[in-house]
């Protein structure tokens, strides 16, 4: 199976990963439908050949990158991360990728840049879900620059040491393990460095429910459900709820990013 | 009316009681699939969702019976009690799965009921069903008298929209499927507001 040859990482959890079946058949990727099994059914229509990512904004070397350009000179690592969905379930996922800071350093972030904005491909012919107005397409997300530069933040191109399946965000997606899953934007076509906080899709749709930061936080409930506990996918009908950890258990690496911030206000 | 006549005469020979054992088939099927791991990787949510959906379908079916009779002449009234009771049992099962398999923790259950509007609304809809389920028998009908019984069972007009609103609020974003069901419920209730033209034409004004 060892296909991508990703190197192990000290940031990986030792918890047992979910199976490939769990990870590839239970997805939120609304461009392919709102059901959990819709992406597995519909995402095969997405063509990832010739994929390009436009990197621009406040950078020294703006331009369009092919996947080969992006991967050239990076070392792929396996990052086994917890993923906590805002809906109250979680998985353990062995991503393969590289730190976002690698790419940002290569393009040269200008001193005025404070945020990184991301955009997902919008292809109505291939994405059956975008005919529905459930979100304002294309899907957009954003991070503060220091969050983007944190070593935990990766761009993933693989899963279980194989190229990442379409339903998981092929060919390249963000993974920010201390934030709710929807922050980890899939199938990225644009990365823009900005000086203003960029709009984010779920926040635009329901600002009261989804904040810009969306850090995993058991003490700040979603207005419609508790975030204190989660159900780990894969346990079947007898699975017990487990307590949700602050920053999804990544506090040692990221808590200082938010020193002095009221996280109930900046949720 | 031409279409309705053969349907009605065929239905005359169909008893209502088989609906009860037939109605148990989906719930057994859903639970069996869940236990066998055939409901995907999150069987708890799948079972909870499917039982709730069946409950809503049955509520909509129950609400469709009067308009079907009035506007299409199809008489299904004798099946309504079974449909209503089945709706109650599906929603009871939906609630139990939520309590036992999903939320699990008693303190969280109460917190959810009082703090989360969609659960408050869902619980209200369920509680309103209880007196209706308890009085869905001939003895209660006799005891209450037809007029009072009918007035009590008008609670359906409140609880069915609540159940549909519960579904709209459960999902992330404004999704179409639950909105269609809500539209369906509202439409079936609105049909009851259509003035009874037949009576206007057939009978002279009450006051002379």
Coordinates of C-alpha atoms in Angstrom, one line a residue:
Chain A
X1 CA 0.0 0.0 0.0
X2 CA 2.9 2.3 0.8
X3 CA 2.3 4.5 -2.3
X4 CA 3.1 8.1 -1.4
X5 CA 5.9 7.1 1.0
X6 CA 4.9 9.7 3.6
X7 CA 7.2 10.1 6.6
X8 CA 5.8 9.7 10.1
X9 CA 5.3 12.9 12.2
X10 CA 5.6 13.7 15.8
X11 CA 2.3 15.5 15.5
X12 CA 0.4 12.2 14.9
X13 CA -1.9 10.8 17.5
X14 CA -1.3 7.3 18.7
X15 CA -5.1 6.6 18.6
X16 CA -6.3 3.9 16.3
X17 CA -7.4 5.5 12.9
X18 CA -10.8 5.0 11.5
X19 CA -11.0 2.6 8.6
X20 CA -10.7 3.9 5.0
X21 CA -14.4 2.9 4.6
X22 CA -15.4 5.2 7.5
X23 CA -13.4 8.0 6.2
X24 CA -14.5 7.7 2.6
X25 CA -18.2 7.0 3.0
X26 CA -19.2 9.4 5.7
X27 CA -18.5 12.9 4.4
X28 CA -19.8 16.4 4.5
X29 CA -19.0 17.9 1.1
X30 CA -22.1 19.8 0.2
X31 CA -21.0 20.4 -3.4
X32 CA -21.9 16.8 -3.9
X33 CA -25.1 16.7 -1.8
X34 CA -26.1 17.3 1.8
X35 CA -26.3 13.6 2.8
X36 CA -23.4 11.9 4.5
X37 CA -23.2 9.3 1.7
X38 CA -23.8 11.7 -1.2
X39 CA -20.1 12.7 -1.7
X40 CA -19.1 9.0 -2.0
X41 CA -21.8 8.5 -4.6
X42 CA -21.3 11.7 -6.6
X43 CA -17.7 12.9 -6.2
X44 CA -16.3 10.6 -8.9
X45 CA -17.5 13.2 -11.4
X46 CA -14.9 15.6 -10.3
X47 CA -11.9 15.7 -12.7
X48 CA -8.7 16.5 -10.8
X49 CA -6.3 16.1 -13.8
X50 CA -4.6 19.3 -14.6
X51 CA -5.6 20.9 -11.3
X52 CA -4.3 24.3 -10.6
X53 CA -4.2 26.5 -7.5
X54 CA -4.0 30.2 -7.9
X55 CA -1.9 31.8 -5.1
X56 CA -2.2 35.5 -4.9
X57 CA -2.9 38.6 -2.8
X58 CA -0.2 40.0 -0.6
X59 CA 2.6 37.7 -1.7
X60 CA 5.9 38.3 -3.4
X61 CA 5.4 35.6 -6.1
X62 CA 1.7 35.4 -7.1
X63 CA 0.9 32.8 -9.7
X64 CA -0.8 29.7 -10.7
X65 CA 0.6 26.4 -9.4
X66 CA 0.1 22.9 -10.9
X67 CA -0.1 20.0 -8.4
X68 CA 3.4 19.0 -9.6
X69 CA 4.7 22.5 -8.8
X70 CA 3.2 22.4 -5.4
X71 CA 4.5 19.0 -4.5
X72 CA 8.0 19.5 -5.9
X73 CA 10.3 20.2 -3.0
X74 CA 7.9 19.3 -0.3
X75 CA 8.3 16.3 2.0
X76 CA 5.0 14.5 2.5
X77 CA 4.3 13.5 6.0
X78 CA 1.7 11.3 7.5
X79 CA -0.4 13.2 10.1
X80 CA -2.8 11.1 12.1
X81 CA -5.2 13.7 13.4
X82 CA -8.4 13.8 15.3
X83 CA -11.2 15.3 13.3
X84 CA -14.1 16.8 15.2
X85 CA -17.2 17.8 13.2
X86 CA -19.4 20.7 14.4
X87 CA -22.3 18.2 14.3
X88 CA -20.9 16.3 17.2
X89 CA -19.1 13.3 15.7
X90 CA -15.4 12.6 15.3
X91 CA -12.9 10.4 13.6
X92 CA -9.2 9.7 13.6
X93 CA -7.7 10.2 10.1
X94 CA -4.3 9.4 8.7
X95 CA -3.8 12.4 6.4
X96 CA -0.8 12.7 4.1
X97 CA 0.4 16.2 3.4
X98 CA 2.7 19.1 4.1
X99 CA 2.7 22.2 6.2
X100 CA 0.8 25.1 4.8
X101 CA 3.7 27.3 6.0
X102 CA 5.9 25.5 3.4
X103 CA 3.9 26.8 0.5
X104 CA 3.4 30.2 2.1
X105 CA 7.1 30.6 2.6
X106 CA 7.8 29.6 -1.0
X107 CA 5.4 32.4 -2.3
X108 CA 6.7 34.9 0.2
X109 CA 4.1 36.4 2.5
X110 CA 4.2 40.2 2.5
X111 CA 4.4 42.1 5.8
X112 CA 0.9 43.5 5.4
X113 CA -0.8 40.1 5.2
X114 CA -2.8 39.1 8.2
X115 CA -5.2 36.4 6.9
X116 CA -5.3 33.6 4.4
X117 CA -8.4 33.1 2.3
X118 CA -9.2 29.8 0.6
X119 CA -11.7 28.9 -2.1
X120 CA -13.1 25.5 -3.3
X121 CA -13.6 24.7 -7.0
X122 CA -17.1 25.5 -8.3
X123 CA -18.0 23.3 -11.2
X124 CA -21.7 22.9 -11.7
X125 CA -21.3 20.2 -14.4
X126 CA -19.3 18.0 -12.0
X127 CA -20.7 19.0 -8.6
X128 CA -24.3 17.9 -8.4
X129 CA -25.0 19.6 -5.1
X130 CA -24.3 23.2 -6.1
X131 CA -27.7 23.5 -7.8
X132 CA -29.1 23.7 -4.3
X133 CA -28.8 27.0 -2.5
X134 CA -27.9 25.5 0.8
X135 CA -24.6 27.5 0.8
X136 CA -23.5 30.5 -1.3
X137 CA -21.0 28.9 -3.7
X138 CA -18.1 28.8 -4.1
X139 CA -17.2 27.5 -0.6
X140 CA -14.8 29.9 1.0
X141 CA -12.8 29.6 4.2
X142 CA -10.1 31.5 6.0
X143 CA -7.5 31.5 8.8
X144 CA -5.6 34.1 10.6
X145 CA -2.0 34.2 9.4
X146 CA -0.5 32.8 12.6
X147 CA -3.1 30.0 12.5
X148 CA -2.1 29.3 8.9
X149 CA 1.6 29.2 9.8
X150 CA 1.1 26.8 12.8
X151 CA 2.9 23.5 12.1
X152 CA -0.3 21.6 12.7
X153 CA -2.0 23.3 9.7
X154 CA -1.4 21.2 6.7
X155 CA -2.4 20.9 3.0
X156 CA -3.4 17.3 2.6
X157 CA -3.0 15.4 -0.7
X158 CA -3.3 11.9 0.6
X159 CA -5.1 9.5 2.9
X160 CA -3.8 6.2 4.2
X161 CA -0.6 6.8 2.1
X162 CA -2.7 6.9 -1.1
X163 CA -3.8 9.9 -3.1
X164 CA -6.7 11.5 -1.4
X165 CA -10.2 10.4 -2.7
X166 CA -12.4 13.0 -4.4
X167 CA -15.0 12.9 -1.6
X168 CA -12.3 13.8 0.9
X169 CA -11.3 16.9 -1.0
X170 CA -9.0 15.9 -3.9
X171 CA -6.5 16.8 -5.0
X172 CA -5.6 19.2 -2.3
X173 CA -7.4 20.3 0.9
X174 CA -6.7 22.1 4.1
X175 CA -6.6 20.3 7.5
X176 CA -6.8 22.4 10.7
X177 CA -7.2 19.7 13.4
X178 CA -8.1 22.0 16.3
X179 CA -11.0 23.6 14.5
X180 CA -14.4 22.1 13.5
X181 CA -14.2 20.1 10.3
X182 CA -15.9 22.6 8.1
X183 CA -12.9 25.0 8.4
X184 CA -10.7 22.4 6.6
X185 CA -11.8 23.4 3.1
X186 CA -11.6 20.9 0.3
X187 CA -10.6 20.8 -3.3
X188 CA -8.8 24.2 -3.1
X189 CA -8.4 26.3 -6.3
X190 CA -7.4 29.7 -4.8
X191 CA -5.3 30.8 -1.8
X192 CA -5.2 34.6 -1.2
X193 CA -3.3 36.5 1.4
X194 CA -5.2 39.5 2.7
X195 CA -5.1 42.2 5.3
X196 CA -8.8 41.8 6.2
X197 CA -10.7 38.9 7.8
X198 CA -12.0 37.0 4.8
X199 CA -15.6 35.8 4.5
X200 CA -16.3 32.2 5.4
X201 CA -19.2 30.1 4.0
X202 CA -20.9 28.8 7.1
X203 CA -20.5 32.1 8.9
X204 CA -22.2 33.9 5.9
X205 CA -25.1 31.5 6.0
X206 CA -25.7 31.4 9.8
X207 CA -23.4 33.9 11.6
X208 CA -25.0 33.3 14.9
X209 CA -24.1 29.6 14.7
X210 CA -20.7 29.5 13.0
X211 CA -18.0 32.0 13.9
X212 CA -14.8 32.8 12.0
X213 CA -12.6 31.0 14.4
X214 CA -14.7 27.9 15.0
X215 CA -12.2 26.4 17.4
X216 CA -13.3 23.1 18.9
X217 CA -14.5 24.2 22.3
X218 CA -16.6 22.0 24.6
X219 CA -17.6 25.0 26.8
X220 CA -19.2 27.0 23.9
X221 CA -22.3 25.2 22.7
X222 CA -23.7 25.4 19.2
X223 CA -27.0 27.3 19.6
X224 CA -28.8 24.1 18.6
X225 CA -26.8 21.4 20.3
X226 CA -24.2 20.8 23.0
X227 CA -20.5 20.6 22.1
X228 CA -19.5 19.0 25.4
X229 CA -19.3 15.5 24.0
X230 CA -18.9 13.7 20.7
X231 CA -19.7 10.3 19.2
X232 CA -16.6 8.6 17.7
X233 CA -17.6 7.1 14.4
X234 CA -17.0 3.4 14.0
X235 CA -18.2 2.2 17.4
X236 CA -21.5 1.0 16.0
X237 CA -24.7 1.1 18.1
X238 CA -23.0 0.5 21.4
X239 CA -20.5 3.4 21.1
X240 CA -20.3 5.6 24.2
X241 CA -20.1 9.3 24.0
X242 CA -16.6 10.7 24.8
X243 CA -15.8 14.2 26.2
X244 CA -14.8 16.7 23.6
X245 CA -11.4 18.3 24.4
X246 CA -10.5 22.0 24.2
X247 CA -8.9 22.7 20.8
X248 CA -9.7 19.1 20.0
X249 CA -6.8 18.1 22.3
X250 CA -4.3 20.3 20.5
X251 CA -4.1 23.0 23.2
X252 CA -0.4 22.5 23.8
X253 CA 0.3 23.5 20.2
X254 CA -2.3 26.2 19.6
X255 CA -3.7 27.6 22.8
X256 CA -1.2 30.5 22.9
X257 CA -2.5 31.7 19.5
X258 CA -5.6 32.9 21.4
X259 CA -4.0 34.4 24.5
X260 CA -6.2 37.2 25.8
X261 CA -9.1 36.4 23.5
X262 CA -12.6 35.8 24.8
X263 CA -13.3 32.5 23.0
X264 CA -17.0 32.6 23.8
X265 CA -17.2 35.9 21.9
X266 CA -14.8 34.9 19.2
X267 CA -16.3 31.5 18.7
Chain B
X1 CA -65.8 10.5 -8.8
X2 CA -65.6 7.9 -11.6
X3 CA -62.1 6.9 -10.5
X4 CA -63.0 6.9 -6.8
X5 CA -65.9 4.4 -7.1
X6 CA -63.9 1.3 -8.0
X7 CA -61.2 2.2 -5.5
X8 CA -63.8 2.6 -2.7
X9 CA -65.5 -0.7 -3.5
X10 CA -62.1 -2.4 -3.6
X11 CA -61.2 -0.8 -0.3
X12 CA -64.4 -1.9 1.3
X13 CA -63.1 -5.5 1.3
X14 CA -59.7 -4.5 2.9
X15 CA -59.7 -4.6 6.7
X16 CA -57.6 -2.0 8.6
X17 CA -56.1 -4.4 11.2
X18 CA -53.2 -5.7 8.8
X19 CA -51.8 -2.2 8.9
X20 CA -50.5 -2.9 12.5
X21 CA -48.3 -5.9 11.7
X22 CA -47.3 -4.3 8.3
X23 CA -46.4 -1.1 10.1
X24 CA -44.0 -3.0 12.3
X25 CA -42.1 -4.3 9.3
X26 CA -40.1 -1.1 8.6
X27 CA -39.0 -0.6 12.2
X28 CA -37.8 -4.2 12.5
X29 CA -36.0 -3.9 9.1
X30 CA -34.4 -0.6 10.2
X31 CA -33.2 -2.0 13.5
X32 CA -32.0 -5.2 11.9
X33 CA -30.0 -3.3 9.3
X34 CA -28.5 -1.2 12.1
X35 CA -27.4 -4.2 14.1
X36 CA -26.0 -5.9 11.0
X37 CA -23.9 -2.8 10.2
X38 CA -25.8 -2.2 7.0
X39 CA -26.7 1.4 7.7
X40 CA -23.3 2.9 7.0
X41 CA -20.7 4.0 9.5
X42 CA -23.0 5.9 11.9
X43 CA -25.9 3.5 12.5
X44 CA -27.2 5.5 15.5
X45 CA -27.9 8.6 13.5
X46 CA -29.2 6.5 10.6
X47 CA -31.8 4.7 12.7
X48 CA -32.8 7.9 14.5
X49 CA -33.3 9.7 11.2
X50 CA -35.2 6.9 9.5
X51 CA -37.6 6.3 12.4
X52 CA -38.3 10.0 12.6
X53 CA -38.8 10.2 8.8
X54 CA -41.3 7.3 9.0
X55 CA -43.2 9.1 11.8
X56 CA -43.4 12.2 9.6
X57 CA -44.6 10.2 6.6
X58 CA -47.3 8.6 8.6
X59 CA -48.4 12.0 10.1
X60 CA -48.7 13.3 6.5
X61 CA -50.6 10.2 5.4
X62 CA -53.0 10.7 8.3
X63 CA -53.5 14.4 7.4
X64 CA -54.1 13.4 3.7
X65 CA -57.2 11.3 4.4
X66 CA -59.8 14.0 4.9
X67 CA -58.7 16.0 1.8
X68 CA -58.6 12.8 -0.2
X69 CA -62.2 12.1 0.7
X70 CA -63.4 15.6 0.1
X71 CA -61.6 16.4 -3.1
X72 CA -61.2 13.0 -4.7
X73 CA -63.9 11.0 -3.1
X74 CA -61.6 8.3 -1.9
X75 CA -62.7 6.9 1.4
X76 CA -59.8 5.9 3.6
X77 CA -61.2 6.9 7.0
X78 CA -61.2 3.4 8.5
X79 CA -57.4 3.3 8.1
X80 CA -56.8 6.6 9.9
X81 CA -56.6 5.2 13.4
X82 CA -54.0 2.7 12.5
X83 CA -52.0 5.3 10.6
X84 CA -52.1 7.7 13.5
X85 CA -51.1 5.1 16.1
X86 CA -48.3 3.9 13.9
X87 CA -47.1 7.5 13.6
X88 CA -47.1 7.7 17.4
X89 CA -45.1 4.4 17.8
X90 CA -42.5 5.5 15.2
X91 CA -42.0 8.8 16.9
X92 CA -41.8 7.1 20.3
X93 CA -39.1 4.7 18.9
X94 CA -37.3 7.8 17.3
X95 CA -37.3 9.4 20.8
X96 CA -36.1 6.3 22.5
X97 CA -33.2 5.9 20.1
X98 CA -32.3 9.5 20.7
X99 CA -32.4 9.0 24.4
X100 CA -30.6 5.7 24.7
X101 CA -28.2 5.4 21.8
X102 CA -27.5 9.0 20.9
X103 CA -27.5 11.4 23.9
X104 CA -27.0 8.7 26.5
X105 CA -26.3 11.0 29.4
X106 CA -29.4 12.0 31.5
X107 CA -28.1 15.5 32.4
X108 CA -27.5 16.2 28.7
X109 CA -31.0 15.0 27.8
X110 CA -32.7 17.5 30.0
X111 CA -30.3 20.3 29.0
X112 CA -31.0 19.5 25.4
X113 CA -34.8 19.6 25.9
X114 CA -34.8 23.0 27.6
X115 CA -31.9 24.6 25.7
X116 CA -32.3 23.5 22.1
X117 CA -35.4 24.9 20.4
X118 CA -35.6 22.1 17.8
X119 CA -35.6 19.5 20.6
X120 CA -38.1 21.5 22.7
X121 CA -40.4 21.6 19.6
X122 CA -39.9 17.9 18.9
X123 CA -40.7 17.0 22.5
X124 CA -43.8 19.3 22.4
X125 CA -45.0 17.5 19.3
X126 CA -44.5 14.1 20.9
X127 CA -46.3 15.1 24.1
X128 CA -49.2 16.4 22.1
X129 CA -49.4 13.0 20.5
X130 CA -49.7 11.1 23.8
X131 CA -53.4 12.0 24.5
X132 CA -54.3 11.3 20.9
X133 CA -52.6 7.8 21.0
X134 CA -54.3 7.1 24.4
X135 CA -57.8 7.9 23.0
X136 CA -57.4 6.2 19.7
X137 CA -59.8 3.4 20.7
X138 CA -63.6 2.9 20.6
X139 CA -63.9 3.0 24.4
X140 CA -62.4 6.5 24.6
X141 CA -64.5 7.6 21.6
X142 CA -67.7 6.6 23.4
X143 CA -66.5 8.0 26.7
X144 CA -65.6 11.4 25.3
X145 CA -68.4 11.6 22.8
X146 CA -67.8 12.2 19.1
X147 CA -67.7 16.0 19.3
X148 CA -65.3 16.3 22.2
X149 CA -63.1 13.5 20.7
X150 CA -62.9 15.2 17.4
X151 CA -62.0 18.5 19.1
X152 CA -59.2 16.8 21.0
X153 CA -57.9 15.2 17.9
X154 CA -57.6 18.5 16.2
X155 CA -54.3 18.7 18.2
X156 CA -52.9 17.0 15.1
X157 CA -53.2 20.3 13.3
X158 CA -50.7 21.7 15.8
X159 CA -48.4 18.8 16.3
X160 CA -47.8 17.9 12.7
X161 CA -46.4 21.3 11.7
X162 CA -44.3 21.2 14.9
X163 CA -42.9 17.8 13.8
X164 CA -42.0 19.2 10.4
X165 CA -40.5 22.4 11.8
X166 CA -38.4 20.1 14.1
X167 CA -37.0 18.4 11.0
X168 CA -36.3 21.8 9.3
X169 CA -34.4 23.0 12.4
X170 CA -32.4 19.8 12.9
X171 CA -30.4 20.0 9.7
X172 CA -27.5 22.3 9.0
X173 CA -28.5 25.2 6.7
X174 CA -31.8 25.6 4.9
X175 CA -32.0 22.2 3.2
X176 CA -34.8 21.4 0.8
X177 CA -36.0 18.0 1.9
X178 CA -37.4 19.0 5.3
X179 CA -38.8 22.2 3.8
X180 CA -40.8 20.1 1.3
X181 CA -42.3 18.1 4.1
X182 CA -43.2 21.2 6.0
X183 CA -44.8 22.6 2.8
X184 CA -46.7 19.3 2.5
X185 CA -48.1 19.5 6.0
X186 CA -49.1 23.2 5.6
X187 CA -50.7 22.4 2.3
X188 CA -52.8 19.6 3.7
X189 CA -53.9 21.8 6.6
X190 CA -54.7 24.7 4.2
X191 CA -56.9 22.4 2.1
X192 CA -59.1 22.2 5.2
X193 CA -59.7 26.0 5.0
X194 CA -61.2 25.7 1.5
X195 CA -64.9 26.7 1.9
X196 CA -67.2 23.9 1.5
X197 CA -68.7 25.0 -1.8
X198 CA -70.9 21.9 -2.1
X199 CA -72.9 22.9 0.9
X200 CA -73.2 26.5 -0.2
X201 CA -74.7 25.3 -3.5
X202 CA -76.8 22.5 -2.2
X203 CA -78.3 24.0 0.9
X204 CA -80.2 27.3 1.2
X205 CA -78.8 29.9 3.6
X206 CA -79.3 29.0 7.2
X207 CA -81.0 32.2 8.1
X208 CA -84.2 32.9 6.1

